[in-house]
mmCIF file with all atom_site columns, C-alpha atoms and ligand atoms in Angstrom:
data_model
loop_
_atom_site.group_PDB
_atom_site.id
_atom_site.type_symbol
_atom_site.label_atom_id
_atom_site.label_alt_id
_atom_site.label_comp_id
_atom_site.label_asym_id
_atom_site.label_entity_id
_atom_site.label_seq_id
_atom_site.pdbx_PDB_ins_code
_atom_site.Cartn_x
_atom_site.Cartn_y
_atom_site.Cartn_z
_atom_site.occupancy
_atom_site.B_iso_or_equiv
_atom_site.pdbx_formal_charge
_atom_site.auth_seq_id
_atom_site.auth_comp_id
_atom_site.auth_asym_id
_atom_site.auth_atom_id
_atom_site.pdbx_PDB_model_num
ATOM   1  C  CA  . MET A 1 1  ? 186.268 -157.454 -41.975 1.00 68.00 ? 1   MET A CA  1
ATOM   2  C  CA  . MET A 1 2  ? 183.148 -159.151 -40.720 1.00 82.00 ? 2   MET A CA  1
ATOM   3  C  CA  . ASN A 1 3  ? 182.992 -162.886 -41.052 1.00 85.00 ? 3   ASN A CA  1
ATOM   4  C  CA  . LEU A 1 4  ? 180.009 -163.228 -43.357 1.00 93.00 ? 4   LEU A CA  1
ATOM   5  C  CA  . ASN A 1 5  ? 178.890 -165.875 -45.778 1.00 95.00 ? 5   ASN A CA  1
ATOM   6  C  CA  . GLU A 1 6  ? 179.489 -164.307 -49.182 1.00 93.00 ? 6   GLU A CA  1
ATOM   7  C  CA  . GLU A 1 7  ? 176.665 -166.060 -50.947 1.00 95.00 ? 7   GLU A CA  1
ATOM   8  C  CA  . LYS A 1 8  ? 174.134 -165.165 -48.280 1.00 96.00 ? 8   LYS A CA  1
ATOM   9  C  CA  . MET A 1 9  ? 175.252 -161.542 -48.271 1.00 96.00 ? 9   MET A CA  1
ATOM   10 C  CA  . ALA A 1 10 ? 175.078 -161.445 -52.081 1.00 96.00 ? 10  ALA A CA  1
ATOM   11 C  CA  . THR A 1 11 ? 171.420 -162.506 -51.869 1.00 97.00 ? 11  THR A CA  1
ATOM   12 C  CA  . VAL A 1 12 ? 170.659 -159.826 -49.264 1.00 97.00 ? 12  VAL A CA  1
ATOM   13 C  CA  . ILE A 1 13 ? 172.337 -157.197 -51.439 1.00 97.00 ? 13  ILE A CA  1
ATOM   14 C  CA  . ARG A 1 14 ? 170.443 -158.304 -54.544 1.00 97.00 ? 14  ARG A CA  1
ATOM   15 C  CA  . GLU A 1 15 ? 167.154 -158.026 -52.667 1.00 97.00 ? 15  GLU A CA  1
ATOM   16 C  CA  . ALA A 1 16 ? 168.138 -154.591 -51.392 1.00 97.00 ? 16  ALA A CA  1
ATOM   17 C  CA  . PHE A 1 17 ? 168.888 -153.380 -54.919 1.00 97.00 ? 17  PHE A CA  1
ATOM   18 C  CA  . ASP A 1 18 ? 165.493 -154.675 -56.055 1.00 96.00 ? 18  ASP A CA  1
ATOM   19 C  CA  . LYS A 1 19 ? 163.805 -152.571 -53.369 1.00 96.00 ? 19  LYS A CA  1
ATOM   20 C  CA  . VAL A 1 20 ? 165.421 -149.294 -54.335 1.00 96.00 ? 20  VAL A CA  1
ATOM   21 C  CA  . THR A 1 21 ? 164.895 -149.299 -58.075 1.00 94.00 ? 21  THR A CA  1
ATOM   22 C  CA  . GLY A 1 22 ? 164.220 -145.695 -58.987 1.00 93.00 ? 22  GLY A CA  1
ATOM   23 C  CA  . SER A 1 23 ? 166.419 -144.255 -56.249 1.00 96.00 ? 23  SER A CA  1
ATOM   24 C  CA  . ARG A 1 24 ? 169.857 -143.695 -57.662 1.00 97.00 ? 24  ARG A CA  1
ATOM   25 C  CA  . ARG A 1 25 ? 171.129 -142.386 -54.364 1.00 97.00 ? 25  ARG A CA  1
ATOM   26 C  CA  . TRP A 1 26 ? 170.178 -145.533 -52.495 1.00 97.00 ? 26  TRP A CA  1
ATOM   27 C  CA  . GLN A 1 27 ? 171.632 -147.633 -55.306 1.00 97.00 ? 27  GLN A CA  1
ATOM   28 C  CA  . THR A 1 28 ? 174.904 -145.747 -54.951 1.00 98.00 ? 28  THR A CA  1
ATOM   29 C  CA  . ALA A 1 29 ? 174.794 -146.091 -51.156 1.00 98.00 ? 29  ALA A CA  1
ATOM   30 C  CA  . ILE A 1 30 ? 174.202 -149.835 -51.384 1.00 98.00 ? 30  ILE A CA  1
ATOM   31 C  CA  . ALA A 1 31 ? 177.007 -150.278 -53.927 1.00 98.00 ? 31  ALA A CA  1
ATOM   32 C  CA  . LYS A 1 32 ? 179.416 -148.442 -51.623 1.00 97.00 ? 32  LYS A CA  1
ATOM   33 C  CA  . ALA A 1 33 ? 178.141 -150.421 -48.629 1.00 97.00 ? 33  ALA A CA  1
ATOM   34 C  CA  . LYS A 1 34 ? 178.754 -153.668 -50.515 1.00 97.00 ? 34  LYS A CA  1
ATOM   35 C  CA  . GLN A 1 35 ? 182.316 -152.661 -51.273 1.00 97.00 ? 35  GLN A CA  1
ATOM   36 C  CA  . GLN A 1 36 ? 182.961 -151.603 -47.680 1.00 96.00 ? 36  GLN A CA  1
ATOM   37 C  CA  . ILE A 1 37 ? 181.421 -154.763 -46.228 1.00 96.00 ? 37  ILE A CA  1
ATOM   38 C  CA  . GLU A 1 38 ? 183.810 -156.742 -48.419 1.00 94.00 ? 38  GLU A CA  1
ATOM   39 C  CA  . GLU A 1 39 ? 186.918 -154.667 -47.779 1.00 95.00 ? 39  GLU A CA  1
ATOM   40 C  CA  . ASN A 1 40 ? 186.655 -152.603 -44.608 1.00 95.00 ? 40  ASN A CA  1
ATOM   41 C  CA  . PRO A 1 41 ? 188.188 -154.441 -41.643 1.00 94.00 ? 41  PRO A CA  1
ATOM   42 C  CA  . TYR A 1 42 ? 186.770 -151.936 -39.147 1.00 96.00 ? 42  TYR A CA  1
ATOM   43 C  CA  . MET A 1 43 ? 183.101 -152.790 -38.943 1.00 96.00 ? 43  MET A CA  1
ATOM   44 C  CA  . SER A 1 44 ? 181.192 -154.531 -36.242 1.00 95.00 ? 44  SER A CA  1
ATOM   45 C  CA  . TYR A 1 45 ? 177.561 -155.231 -35.603 1.00 95.00 ? 45  TYR A CA  1
ATOM   46 C  CA  . ASP A 1 46 ? 176.197 -155.582 -32.081 1.00 94.00 ? 46  ASP A CA  1
ATOM   47 C  CA  . GLY A 1 47 ? 172.747 -156.822 -33.034 1.00 93.00 ? 47  GLY A CA  1
ATOM   48 C  CA  . HIS A 1 48 ? 171.360 -153.295 -33.065 1.00 93.00 ? 48  HIS A CA  1
ATOM   49 C  CA  . ALA A 1 49 ? 173.740 -150.918 -34.801 1.00 96.00 ? 49  ALA A CA  1
ATOM   50 C  CA  . LEU A 1 50 ? 176.703 -151.087 -37.099 1.00 97.00 ? 50  LEU A CA  1
ATOM   51 C  CA  . LEU A 1 51 ? 179.902 -149.510 -35.851 1.00 97.00 ? 51  LEU A CA  1
ATOM   52 C  CA  . VAL A 1 52 ? 182.001 -148.314 -38.764 1.00 97.00 ? 52  VAL A CA  1
ATOM   53 C  CA  . LEU A 1 53 ? 185.396 -146.734 -39.064 1.00 96.00 ? 53  LEU A CA  1
ATOM   54 C  CA  . SER A 1 54 ? 184.962 -144.918 -42.325 1.00 93.00 ? 54  SER A CA  1
ATOM   55 C  CA  . PRO A 1 55 ? 187.873 -144.604 -44.767 1.00 91.00 ? 55  PRO A CA  1
ATOM   56 C  CA  . SER A 1 56 ? 187.516 -140.871 -44.046 1.00 91.00 ? 56  SER A CA  1
ATOM   57 C  CA  . GLY A 1 57 ? 188.709 -141.571 -40.486 1.00 95.00 ? 57  GLY A CA  1
ATOM   58 C  CA  . GLU A 1 58 ? 185.341 -140.899 -38.877 1.00 95.00 ? 58  GLU A CA  1
ATOM   59 C  CA  . ILE A 1 59 ? 183.581 -143.408 -36.668 1.00 97.00 ? 59  ILE A CA  1
ATOM   60 C  CA  . TYR A 1 60 ? 179.865 -143.834 -37.176 1.00 98.00 ? 60  TYR A CA  1
ATOM   61 C  CA  . THR A 1 61 ? 177.207 -145.786 -35.384 1.00 97.00 ? 61  THR A CA  1
ATOM   62 C  CA  . ALA A 1 62 ? 174.558 -146.467 -37.971 1.00 97.00 ? 62  ALA A CA  1
ATOM   63 C  CA  . ASN A 1 63 ? 171.168 -148.035 -37.823 1.00 93.00 ? 63  ASN A CA  1
ATOM   64 C  CA  . GLY A 1 64 ? 168.177 -145.930 -38.878 1.00 91.00 ? 64  GLY A CA  1
ATOM   65 C  CA  . THR A 1 65 ? 170.271 -142.856 -38.241 1.00 96.00 ? 65  THR A CA  1
ATOM   66 C  CA  . CYS A 1 66 ? 173.854 -141.827 -38.797 1.00 98.00 ? 66  CYS A CA  1
ATOM   67 C  CA  . GLN A 1 67 ? 176.183 -139.035 -37.757 1.00 98.00 ? 67  GLN A CA  1
ATOM   68 C  CA  . CYS A 1 68 ? 177.651 -138.277 -41.150 1.00 97.00 ? 68  CYS A CA  1
ATOM   69 C  CA  . ARG A 1 69 ? 177.167 -135.178 -43.267 1.00 96.00 ? 69  ARG A CA  1
ATOM   70 C  CA  . ALA A 1 70 ? 175.074 -136.974 -45.862 1.00 96.00 ? 70  ALA A CA  1
ATOM   71 C  CA  . PHE A 1 71 ? 172.582 -138.004 -43.198 1.00 97.00 ? 71  PHE A CA  1
ATOM   72 C  CA  . GLU A 1 72 ? 172.441 -134.445 -41.857 1.00 97.00 ? 72  GLU A CA  1
ATOM   73 C  CA  . GLN A 1 73 ? 171.509 -133.327 -45.346 1.00 97.00 ? 73  GLN A CA  1
ATOM   74 C  CA  . GLY A 1 74 ? 168.858 -136.007 -45.681 1.00 96.00 ? 74  GLY A CA  1
ATOM   75 C  CA  . VAL A 1 75 ? 170.827 -137.941 -48.276 1.00 96.00 ? 75  VAL A CA  1
ATOM   76 C  CA  . PRO A 1 76 ? 171.173 -141.734 -48.207 1.00 97.00 ? 76  PRO A CA  1
ATOM   77 C  CA  . CYS A 1 77 ? 174.598 -142.711 -46.898 1.00 97.00 ? 77  CYS A CA  1
ATOM   78 C  CA  . TRP A 1 78 ? 176.430 -145.973 -47.290 1.00 98.00 ? 78  TRP A CA  1
ATOM   79 C  CA  . HIS A 1 79 ? 176.729 -146.344 -43.487 1.00 98.00 ? 79  HIS A CA  1
ATOM   80 C  CA  . ARG A 1 80 ? 172.972 -146.687 -43.141 1.00 98.00 ? 80  ARG A CA  1
ATOM   81 C  CA  . ALA A 1 81 ? 172.833 -148.913 -46.202 1.00 98.00 ? 81  ALA A CA  1
ATOM   82 C  CA  . ALA A 1 82 ? 175.537 -151.147 -44.714 1.00 98.00 ? 82  ALA A CA  1
ATOM   83 C  CA  . ALA A 1 83 ? 173.785 -151.245 -41.338 1.00 98.00 ? 83  ALA A CA  1
ATOM   84 C  CA  . ARG A 1 84 ? 170.548 -152.327 -42.996 1.00 97.00 ? 84  ARG A CA  1
ATOM   85 C  CA  . LEU A 1 85 ? 172.279 -154.958 -45.127 1.00 97.00 ? 85  LEU A CA  1
ATOM   86 C  CA  . VAL A 1 86 ? 174.014 -156.451 -42.108 1.00 97.00 ? 86  VAL A CA  1
ATOM   87 C  CA  . GLU A 1 87 ? 170.779 -156.356 -40.120 1.00 96.00 ? 87  GLU A CA  1
ATOM   88 C  CA  . ARG A 1 88 ? 168.961 -158.139 -42.955 1.00 96.00 ? 88  ARG A CA  1
ATOM   89 C  CA  . TYR A 1 89 ? 171.799 -160.624 -43.221 1.00 96.00 ? 89  TYR A CA  1
ATOM   90 C  CA  . PHE A 1 90 ? 171.455 -161.638 -39.591 1.00 94.00 ? 90  PHE A CA  1
ATOM   91 C  CA  . GLU A 1 91 ? 167.649 -161.760 -39.798 1.00 92.00 ? 91  GLU A CA  1
ATOM   92 C  CA  . ALA A 1 92 ? 167.715 -164.020 -42.839 1.00 83.00 ? 92  ALA A CA  1
ATOM   93 C  CA  . ARG A 1 93 ? 167.942 -167.744 -42.446 1.00 71.00 ? 93  ARG A CA  1
HETATM 94 ZN ZN1 . LIG B 2 .  ? 176.262 -142.063 -42.697 1.00 85.94 ? 101 LIG B ZN1 1
#
């Protein structure tokens, strides 16, 4: 689990949800990302990309891209959502 300030991350997530109104798939991806950020102990961010051990057992390096099947199919995935949330978190003051 990443050591993040819960309140700050909650703000970042709220802002992210506000930006994707109208896209159910991104809303779903962000909701899953939120859950994983809170619960998944196997995530790390190197300042550029988020390294994730997915509950499926796959390892993904996500930033604008991802290696998962959803990404291949052009569908928003929670790995990219999580990467963006964490990026935003570290950009925010
Ligand atoms: Zn993905």
